PDB file of C-alpha atoms in Angstrom:
ATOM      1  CA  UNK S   1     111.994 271.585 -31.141  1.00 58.00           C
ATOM      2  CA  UNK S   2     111.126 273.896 -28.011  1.00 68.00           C
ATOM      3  CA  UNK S   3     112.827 277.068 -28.195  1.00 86.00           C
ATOM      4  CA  UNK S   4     113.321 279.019 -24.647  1.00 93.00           C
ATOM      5  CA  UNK S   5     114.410 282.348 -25.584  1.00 95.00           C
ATOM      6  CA  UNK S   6     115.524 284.887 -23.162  1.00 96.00           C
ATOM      7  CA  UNK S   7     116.472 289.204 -23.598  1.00 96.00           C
ATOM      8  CA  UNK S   8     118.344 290.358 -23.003  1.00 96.00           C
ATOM      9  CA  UNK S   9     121.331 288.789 -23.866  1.00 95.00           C
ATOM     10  CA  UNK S  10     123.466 291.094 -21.008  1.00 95.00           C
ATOM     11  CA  UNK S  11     122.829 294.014 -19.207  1.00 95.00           C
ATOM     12  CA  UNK S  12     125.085 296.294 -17.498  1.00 96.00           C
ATOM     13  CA  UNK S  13     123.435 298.575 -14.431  1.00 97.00           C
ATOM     14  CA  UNK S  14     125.201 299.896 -11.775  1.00 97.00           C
ATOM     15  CA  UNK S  15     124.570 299.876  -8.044  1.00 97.00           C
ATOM     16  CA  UNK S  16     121.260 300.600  -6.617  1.00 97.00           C
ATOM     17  CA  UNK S  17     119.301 300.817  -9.985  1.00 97.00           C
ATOM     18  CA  UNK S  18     116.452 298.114 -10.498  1.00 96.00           C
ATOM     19  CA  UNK S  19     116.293 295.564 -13.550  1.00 96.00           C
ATOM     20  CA  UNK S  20     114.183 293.170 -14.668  1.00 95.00           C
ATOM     21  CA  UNK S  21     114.457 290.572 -18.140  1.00 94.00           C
ATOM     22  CA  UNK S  22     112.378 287.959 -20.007  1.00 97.00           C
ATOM     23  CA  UNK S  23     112.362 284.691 -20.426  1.00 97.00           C
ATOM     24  CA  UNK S  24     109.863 283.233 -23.656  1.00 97.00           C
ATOM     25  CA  UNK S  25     108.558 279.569 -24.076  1.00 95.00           C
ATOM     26  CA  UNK S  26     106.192 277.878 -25.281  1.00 90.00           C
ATOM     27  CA  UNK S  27     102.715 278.112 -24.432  1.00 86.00           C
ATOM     28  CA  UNK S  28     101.475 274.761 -25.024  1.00 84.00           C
ATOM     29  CA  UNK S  29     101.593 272.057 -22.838  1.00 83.00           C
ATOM     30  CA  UNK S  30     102.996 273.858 -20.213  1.00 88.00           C
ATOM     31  CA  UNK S  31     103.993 272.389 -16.862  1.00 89.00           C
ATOM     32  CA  UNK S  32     106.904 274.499 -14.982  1.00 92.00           C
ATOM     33  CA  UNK S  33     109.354 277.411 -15.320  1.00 95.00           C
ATOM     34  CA  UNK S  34     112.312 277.207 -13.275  1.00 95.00           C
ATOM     35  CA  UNK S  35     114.642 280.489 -12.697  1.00 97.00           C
ATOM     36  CA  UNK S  36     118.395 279.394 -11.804  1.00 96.00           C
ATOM     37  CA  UNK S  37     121.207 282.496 -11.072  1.00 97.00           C
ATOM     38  CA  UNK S  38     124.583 280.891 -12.060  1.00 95.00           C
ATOM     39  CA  UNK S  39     127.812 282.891 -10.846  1.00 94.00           C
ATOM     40  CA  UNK S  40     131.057 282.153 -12.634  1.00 88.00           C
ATOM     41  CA  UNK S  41     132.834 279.505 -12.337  1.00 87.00           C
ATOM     42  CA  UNK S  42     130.118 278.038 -10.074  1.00 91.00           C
ATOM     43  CA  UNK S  43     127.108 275.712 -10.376  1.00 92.00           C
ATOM     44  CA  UNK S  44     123.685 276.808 -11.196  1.00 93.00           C
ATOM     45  CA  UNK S  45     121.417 277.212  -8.013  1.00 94.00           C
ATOM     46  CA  UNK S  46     117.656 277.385  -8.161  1.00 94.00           C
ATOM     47  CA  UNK S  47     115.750 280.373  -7.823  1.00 96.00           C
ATOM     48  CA  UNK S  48     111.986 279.455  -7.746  1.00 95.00           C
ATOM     49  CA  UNK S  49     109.498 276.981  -9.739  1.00 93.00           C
ATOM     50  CA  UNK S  50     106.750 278.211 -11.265  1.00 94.00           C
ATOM     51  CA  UNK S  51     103.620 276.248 -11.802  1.00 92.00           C
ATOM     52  CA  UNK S  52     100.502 278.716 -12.124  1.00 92.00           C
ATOM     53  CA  UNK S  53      99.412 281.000 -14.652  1.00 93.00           C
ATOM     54  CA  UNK S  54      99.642 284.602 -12.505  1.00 94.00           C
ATOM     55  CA  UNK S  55     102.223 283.325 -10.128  1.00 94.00           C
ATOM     56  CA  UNK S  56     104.402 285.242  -8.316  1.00 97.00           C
ATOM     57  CA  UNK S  57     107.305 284.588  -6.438  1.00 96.00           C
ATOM     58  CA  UNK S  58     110.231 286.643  -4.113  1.00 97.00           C
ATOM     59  CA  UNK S  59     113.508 285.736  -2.464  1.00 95.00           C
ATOM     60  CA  UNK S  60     114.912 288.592  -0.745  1.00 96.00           C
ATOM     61  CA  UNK S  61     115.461 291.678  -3.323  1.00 97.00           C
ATOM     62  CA  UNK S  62     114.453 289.318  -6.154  1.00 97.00           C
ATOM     63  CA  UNK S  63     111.119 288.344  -7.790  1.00 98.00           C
ATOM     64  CA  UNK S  64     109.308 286.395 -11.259  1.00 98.00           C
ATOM     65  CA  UNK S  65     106.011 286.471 -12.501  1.00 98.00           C
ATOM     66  CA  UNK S  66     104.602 284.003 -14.449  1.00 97.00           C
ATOM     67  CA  UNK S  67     102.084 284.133 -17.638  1.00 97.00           C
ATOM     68  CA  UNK S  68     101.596 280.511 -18.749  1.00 95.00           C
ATOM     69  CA  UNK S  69      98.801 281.877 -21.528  1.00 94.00           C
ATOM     70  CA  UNK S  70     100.805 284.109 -23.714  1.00 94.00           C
ATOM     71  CA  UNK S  71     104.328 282.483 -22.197  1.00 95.00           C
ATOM     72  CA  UNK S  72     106.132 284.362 -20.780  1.00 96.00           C
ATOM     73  CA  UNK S  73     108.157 285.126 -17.520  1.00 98.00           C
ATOM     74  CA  UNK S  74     109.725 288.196 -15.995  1.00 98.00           C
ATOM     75  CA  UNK S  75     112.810 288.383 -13.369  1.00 98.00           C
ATOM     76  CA  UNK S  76     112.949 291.583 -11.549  1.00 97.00           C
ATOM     77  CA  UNK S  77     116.026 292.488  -9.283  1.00 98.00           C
ATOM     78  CA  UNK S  78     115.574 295.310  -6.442  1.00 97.00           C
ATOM     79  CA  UNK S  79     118.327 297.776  -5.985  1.00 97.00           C
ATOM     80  CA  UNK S  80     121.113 295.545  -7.662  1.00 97.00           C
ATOM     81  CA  UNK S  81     124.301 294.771  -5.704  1.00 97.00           C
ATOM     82  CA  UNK S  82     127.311 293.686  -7.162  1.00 96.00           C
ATOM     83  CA  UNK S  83     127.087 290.272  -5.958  1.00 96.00           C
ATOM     84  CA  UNK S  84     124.065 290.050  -8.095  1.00 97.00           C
ATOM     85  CA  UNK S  85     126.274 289.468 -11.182  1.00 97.00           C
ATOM     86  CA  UNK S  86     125.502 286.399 -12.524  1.00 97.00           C
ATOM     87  CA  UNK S  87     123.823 284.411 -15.424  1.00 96.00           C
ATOM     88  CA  UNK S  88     120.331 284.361 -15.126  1.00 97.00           C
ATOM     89  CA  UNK S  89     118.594 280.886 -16.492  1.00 96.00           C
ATOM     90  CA  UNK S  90     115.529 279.550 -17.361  1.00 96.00           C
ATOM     91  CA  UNK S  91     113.972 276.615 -17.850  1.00 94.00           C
ATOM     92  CA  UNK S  92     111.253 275.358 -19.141  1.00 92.00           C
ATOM     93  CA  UNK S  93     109.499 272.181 -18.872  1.00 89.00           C
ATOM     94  CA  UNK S  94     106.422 270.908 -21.452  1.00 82.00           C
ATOM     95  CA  UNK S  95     105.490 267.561 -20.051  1.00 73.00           C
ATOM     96  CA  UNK S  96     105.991 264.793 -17.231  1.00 67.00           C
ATOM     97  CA  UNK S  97     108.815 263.659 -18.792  1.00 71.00           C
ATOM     98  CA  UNK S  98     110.975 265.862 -16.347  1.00 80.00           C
ATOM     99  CA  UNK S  99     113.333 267.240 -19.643  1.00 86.00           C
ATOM    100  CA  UNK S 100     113.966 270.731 -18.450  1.00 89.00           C
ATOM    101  CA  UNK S 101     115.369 272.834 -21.899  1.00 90.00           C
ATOM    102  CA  UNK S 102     117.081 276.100 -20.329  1.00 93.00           C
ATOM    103  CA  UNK S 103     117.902 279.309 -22.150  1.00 94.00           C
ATOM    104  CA  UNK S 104     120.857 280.893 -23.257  1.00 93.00           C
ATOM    105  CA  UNK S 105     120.347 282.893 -19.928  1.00 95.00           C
ATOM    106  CA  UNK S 106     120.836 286.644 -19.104  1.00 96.00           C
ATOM    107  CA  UNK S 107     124.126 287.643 -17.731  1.00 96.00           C
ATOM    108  CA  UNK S 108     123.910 290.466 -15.470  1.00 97.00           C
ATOM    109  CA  UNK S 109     127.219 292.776 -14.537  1.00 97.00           C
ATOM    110  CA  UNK S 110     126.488 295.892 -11.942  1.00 97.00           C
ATOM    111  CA  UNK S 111     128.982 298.196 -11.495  1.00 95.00           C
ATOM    112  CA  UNK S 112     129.810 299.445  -8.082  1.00 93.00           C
TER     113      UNK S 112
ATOM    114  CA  UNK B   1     125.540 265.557   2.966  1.00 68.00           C
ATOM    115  CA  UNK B   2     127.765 266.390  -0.377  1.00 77.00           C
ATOM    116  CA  UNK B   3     124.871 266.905  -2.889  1.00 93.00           C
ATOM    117  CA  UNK B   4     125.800 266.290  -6.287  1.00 96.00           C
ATOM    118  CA  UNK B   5     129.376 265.271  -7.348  1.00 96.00           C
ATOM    119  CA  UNK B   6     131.233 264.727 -10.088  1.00 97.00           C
ATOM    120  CA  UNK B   7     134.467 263.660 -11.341  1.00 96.00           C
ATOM    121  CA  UNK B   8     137.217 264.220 -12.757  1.00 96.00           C
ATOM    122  CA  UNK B   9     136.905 267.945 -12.640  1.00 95.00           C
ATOM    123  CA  UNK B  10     139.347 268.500 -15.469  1.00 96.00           C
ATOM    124  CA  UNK B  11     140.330 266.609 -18.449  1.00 96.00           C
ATOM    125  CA  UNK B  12     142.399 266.890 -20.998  1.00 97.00           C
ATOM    126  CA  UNK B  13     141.654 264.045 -24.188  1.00 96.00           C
ATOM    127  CA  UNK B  14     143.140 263.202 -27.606  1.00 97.00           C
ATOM    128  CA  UNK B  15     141.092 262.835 -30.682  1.00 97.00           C
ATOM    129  CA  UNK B  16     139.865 259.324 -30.738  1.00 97.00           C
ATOM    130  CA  UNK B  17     140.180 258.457 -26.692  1.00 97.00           C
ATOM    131  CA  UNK B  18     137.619 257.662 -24.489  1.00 96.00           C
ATOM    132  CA  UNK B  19     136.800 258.347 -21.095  1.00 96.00           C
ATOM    133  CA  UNK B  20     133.597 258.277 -19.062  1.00 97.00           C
ATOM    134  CA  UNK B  21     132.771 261.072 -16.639  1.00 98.00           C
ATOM    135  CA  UNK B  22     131.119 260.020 -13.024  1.00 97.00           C
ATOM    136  CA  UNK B  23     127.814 261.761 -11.303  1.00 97.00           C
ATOM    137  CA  UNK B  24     127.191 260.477  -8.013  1.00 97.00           C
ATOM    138  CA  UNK B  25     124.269 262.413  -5.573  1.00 96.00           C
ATOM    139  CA  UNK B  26     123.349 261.388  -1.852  1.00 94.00           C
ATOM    140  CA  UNK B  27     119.555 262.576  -2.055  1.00 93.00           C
ATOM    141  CA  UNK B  28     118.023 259.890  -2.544  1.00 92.00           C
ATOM    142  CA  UNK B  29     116.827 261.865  -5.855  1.00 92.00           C
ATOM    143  CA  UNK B  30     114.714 260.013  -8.621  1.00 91.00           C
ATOM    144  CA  UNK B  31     116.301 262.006 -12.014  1.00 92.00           C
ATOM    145  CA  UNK B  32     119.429 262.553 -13.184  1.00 95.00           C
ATOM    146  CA  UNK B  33     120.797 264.467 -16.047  1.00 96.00           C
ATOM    147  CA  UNK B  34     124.102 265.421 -18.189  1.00 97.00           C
ATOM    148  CA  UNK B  35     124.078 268.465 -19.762  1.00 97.00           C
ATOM    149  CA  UNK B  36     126.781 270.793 -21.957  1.00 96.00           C
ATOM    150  CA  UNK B  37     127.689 274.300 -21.743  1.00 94.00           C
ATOM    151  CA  UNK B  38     129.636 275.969 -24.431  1.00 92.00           C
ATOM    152  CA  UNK B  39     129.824 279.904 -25.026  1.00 85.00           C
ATOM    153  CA  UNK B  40     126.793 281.795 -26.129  1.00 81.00           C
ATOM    154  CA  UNK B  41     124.525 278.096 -26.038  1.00 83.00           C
ATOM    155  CA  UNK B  42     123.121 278.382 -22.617  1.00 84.00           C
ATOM    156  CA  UNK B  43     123.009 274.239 -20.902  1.00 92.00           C
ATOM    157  CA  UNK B  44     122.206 271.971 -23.642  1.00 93.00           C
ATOM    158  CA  UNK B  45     120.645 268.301 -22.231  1.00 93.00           C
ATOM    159  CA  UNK B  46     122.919 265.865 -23.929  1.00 96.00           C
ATOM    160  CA  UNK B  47     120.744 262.355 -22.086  1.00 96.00           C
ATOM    161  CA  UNK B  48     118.750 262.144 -18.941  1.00 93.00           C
ATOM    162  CA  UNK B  49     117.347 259.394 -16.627  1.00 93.00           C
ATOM    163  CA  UNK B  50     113.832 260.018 -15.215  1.00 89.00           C
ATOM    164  CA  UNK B  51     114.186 257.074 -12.481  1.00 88.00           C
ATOM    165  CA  UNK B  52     116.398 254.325 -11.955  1.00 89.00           C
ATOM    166  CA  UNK B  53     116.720 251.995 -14.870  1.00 89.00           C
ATOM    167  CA  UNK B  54     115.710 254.199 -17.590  1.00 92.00           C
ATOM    168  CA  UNK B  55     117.688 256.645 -19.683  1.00 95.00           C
ATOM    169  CA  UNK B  56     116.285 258.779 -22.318  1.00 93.00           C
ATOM    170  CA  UNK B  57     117.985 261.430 -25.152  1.00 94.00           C
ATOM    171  CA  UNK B  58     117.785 265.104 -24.584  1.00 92.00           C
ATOM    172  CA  UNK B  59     118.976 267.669 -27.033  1.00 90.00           C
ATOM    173  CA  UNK B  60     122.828 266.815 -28.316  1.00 95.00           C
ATOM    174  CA  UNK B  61     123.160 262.699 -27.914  1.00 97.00           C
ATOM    175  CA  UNK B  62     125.311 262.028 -30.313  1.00 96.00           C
ATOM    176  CA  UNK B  63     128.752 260.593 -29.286  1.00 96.00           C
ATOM    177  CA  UNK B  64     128.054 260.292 -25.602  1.00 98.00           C
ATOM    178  CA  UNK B  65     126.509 257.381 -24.132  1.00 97.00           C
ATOM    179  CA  UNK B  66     125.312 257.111 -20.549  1.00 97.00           C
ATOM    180  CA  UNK B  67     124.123 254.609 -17.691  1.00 96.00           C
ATOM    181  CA  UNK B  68     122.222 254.915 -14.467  1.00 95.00           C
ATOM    182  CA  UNK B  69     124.061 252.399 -12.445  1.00 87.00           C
ATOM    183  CA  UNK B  70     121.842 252.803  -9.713  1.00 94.00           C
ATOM    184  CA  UNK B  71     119.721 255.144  -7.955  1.00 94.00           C
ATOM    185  CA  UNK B  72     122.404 257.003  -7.065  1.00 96.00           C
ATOM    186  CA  UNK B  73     125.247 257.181  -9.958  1.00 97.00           C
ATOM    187  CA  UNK B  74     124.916 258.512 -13.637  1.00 97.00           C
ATOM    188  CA  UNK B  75     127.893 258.471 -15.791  1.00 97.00           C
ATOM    189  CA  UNK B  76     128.462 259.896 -19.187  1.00 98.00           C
ATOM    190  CA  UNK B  77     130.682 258.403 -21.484  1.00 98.00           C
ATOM    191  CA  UNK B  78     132.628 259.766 -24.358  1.00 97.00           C
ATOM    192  CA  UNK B  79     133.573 256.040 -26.782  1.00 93.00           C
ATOM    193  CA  UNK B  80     135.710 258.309 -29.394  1.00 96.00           C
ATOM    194  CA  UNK B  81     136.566 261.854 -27.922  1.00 96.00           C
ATOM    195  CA  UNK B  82     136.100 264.988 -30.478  1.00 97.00           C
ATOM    196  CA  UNK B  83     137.153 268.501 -30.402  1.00 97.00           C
ATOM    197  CA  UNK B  84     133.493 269.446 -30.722  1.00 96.00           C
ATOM    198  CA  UNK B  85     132.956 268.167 -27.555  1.00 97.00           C
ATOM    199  CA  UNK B  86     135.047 270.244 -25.859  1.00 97.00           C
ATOM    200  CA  UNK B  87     132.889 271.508 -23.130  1.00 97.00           C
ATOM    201  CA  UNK B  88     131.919 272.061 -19.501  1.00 96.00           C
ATOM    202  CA  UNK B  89     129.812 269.001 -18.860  1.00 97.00           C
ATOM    203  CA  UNK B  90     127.421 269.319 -15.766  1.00 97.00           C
ATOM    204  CA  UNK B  91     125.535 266.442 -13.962  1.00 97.00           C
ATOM    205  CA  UNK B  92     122.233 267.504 -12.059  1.00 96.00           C
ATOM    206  CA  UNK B  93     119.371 265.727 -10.162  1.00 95.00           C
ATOM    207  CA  UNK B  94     115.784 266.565  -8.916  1.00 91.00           C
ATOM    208  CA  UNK B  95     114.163 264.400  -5.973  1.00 84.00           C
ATOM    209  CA  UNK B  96     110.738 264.392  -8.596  1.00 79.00           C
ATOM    210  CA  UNK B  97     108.474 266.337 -10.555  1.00 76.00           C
ATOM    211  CA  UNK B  98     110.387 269.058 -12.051  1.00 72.00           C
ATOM    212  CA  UNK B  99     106.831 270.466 -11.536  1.00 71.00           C
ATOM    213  CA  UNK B 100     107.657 271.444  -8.100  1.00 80.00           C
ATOM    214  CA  UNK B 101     111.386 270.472  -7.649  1.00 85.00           C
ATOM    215  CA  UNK B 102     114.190 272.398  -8.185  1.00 88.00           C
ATOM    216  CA  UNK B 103     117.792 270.549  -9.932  1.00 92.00           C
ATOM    217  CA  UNK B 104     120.490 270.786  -8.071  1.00 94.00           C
ATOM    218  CA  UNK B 105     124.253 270.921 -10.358  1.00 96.00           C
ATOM    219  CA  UNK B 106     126.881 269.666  -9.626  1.00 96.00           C
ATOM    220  CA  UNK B 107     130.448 271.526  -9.741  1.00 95.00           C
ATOM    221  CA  UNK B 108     130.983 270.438 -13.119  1.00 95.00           C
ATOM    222  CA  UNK B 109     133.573 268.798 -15.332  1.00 96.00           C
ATOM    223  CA  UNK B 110     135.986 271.280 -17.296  1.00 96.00           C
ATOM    224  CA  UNK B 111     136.741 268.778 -21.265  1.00 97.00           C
ATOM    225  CA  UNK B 112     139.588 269.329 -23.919  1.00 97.00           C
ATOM    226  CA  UNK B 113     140.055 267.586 -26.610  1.00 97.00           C
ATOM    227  CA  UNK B 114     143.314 268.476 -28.754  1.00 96.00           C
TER     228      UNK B 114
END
């Protein structure tokens, strides 16, 4: 069974301070890491894909890296807002069968 | 261009009913999936179809069943409703290689079963 595992579970921060967390997964047989921020009582939306080992990717005041050899990603967030607070996913996918297998996510409160 | 849809958006079951919940998308979009969410489990893949025609098992099958009635539709189906199924159930596609493509969710559909 693939295990994604992501840290921390929550975080609180408040306004203007700068956070980053973790997702794990599997090493082997790696094809993609998807980031998805999921506000409640809404639908996950995507972040970015992730293909290459040393990747790096930015939307606006947020940013991943990617290291596919000892698997893991980060998810940094620049000068958090409150509208930032959200569940942060991953996923990860091991093959072309196009199975994504998300983790238990991140969920991410700032305080004004 | 509405994306991903699904209904009913809430539902309320007894033990032993059944009911099947729709997934319809407009993107012309080669996968579909259901998946779960429950408190503390993250989205769990409950089936998935890769392309039109073919359906495969993802992480929690048991007691759903599902078909891809076209390119378009995926439906999940619930033959003998469960409290343990209580859930949020959400329906997502991806135009192809989850390689490069993102899913997109739909709104979701809120289960209880007394």
């Amino acid at each position: 069974i693939l295990n994604v595992e992501q840290s921390p579970q929550s975080l609180h921060v408040q306004e203007g301070d700068s956070t980053n967390f973790t997702c794990s997964f599997p090493s082997s047989n790696f094809y993609a890491l998807h980031w998805y921020r999921w506000e409640t009582a809404k639908s996950p939306e995507a972040l970015f894909v992730m293909t290459l080992n040393g990747d790096e990717k930015k939307k606006g005041r947020i940013s991943a890296t990617l290291n596919t050899k000892e698997g893991y990603s980060y998810l940094y967030i620049k000068g958090s807002q409150p509208e930032d607070s959200a569940t942060y996913l991953c996923a990860f996918t091991g093959g072309a069968t196009n199975k994504l297998i998300f983790g238990t996510g991140t969920l991410l409160a700032v305080q004004p | 261009n509405a994306g991903v849809t699904q209904t009913p958006k809430f539902q309320v079951l007894k033990t032993g009913q059944s009911m099947t919940l729709q997934c319809a998308q407009d993107m012309n979009h080669n996968s579909m999936y259901w998946y779960r969410q429950d408190p503390g489990m993250g989205l769990r893949l409950i089936y998935y179809s890769a392309s039109e025609g073919t359906t495969d098992k993802g992480e929690v099958p048991n007691g759903y069943n599902v078909s891809r009635l076209n390119k378009r539709e995926f439906s999940l189906r619930l033959e003998s409703a469960a409290p343990s199924q209580t859930s949020v159930y959400f329906c997502a596609s991806i135009s192809g290689q989850a390689s490069f493509y993102e899913q997109y969710f739909g709104p979701g559909t809120r289960l209880t079963v007394t």
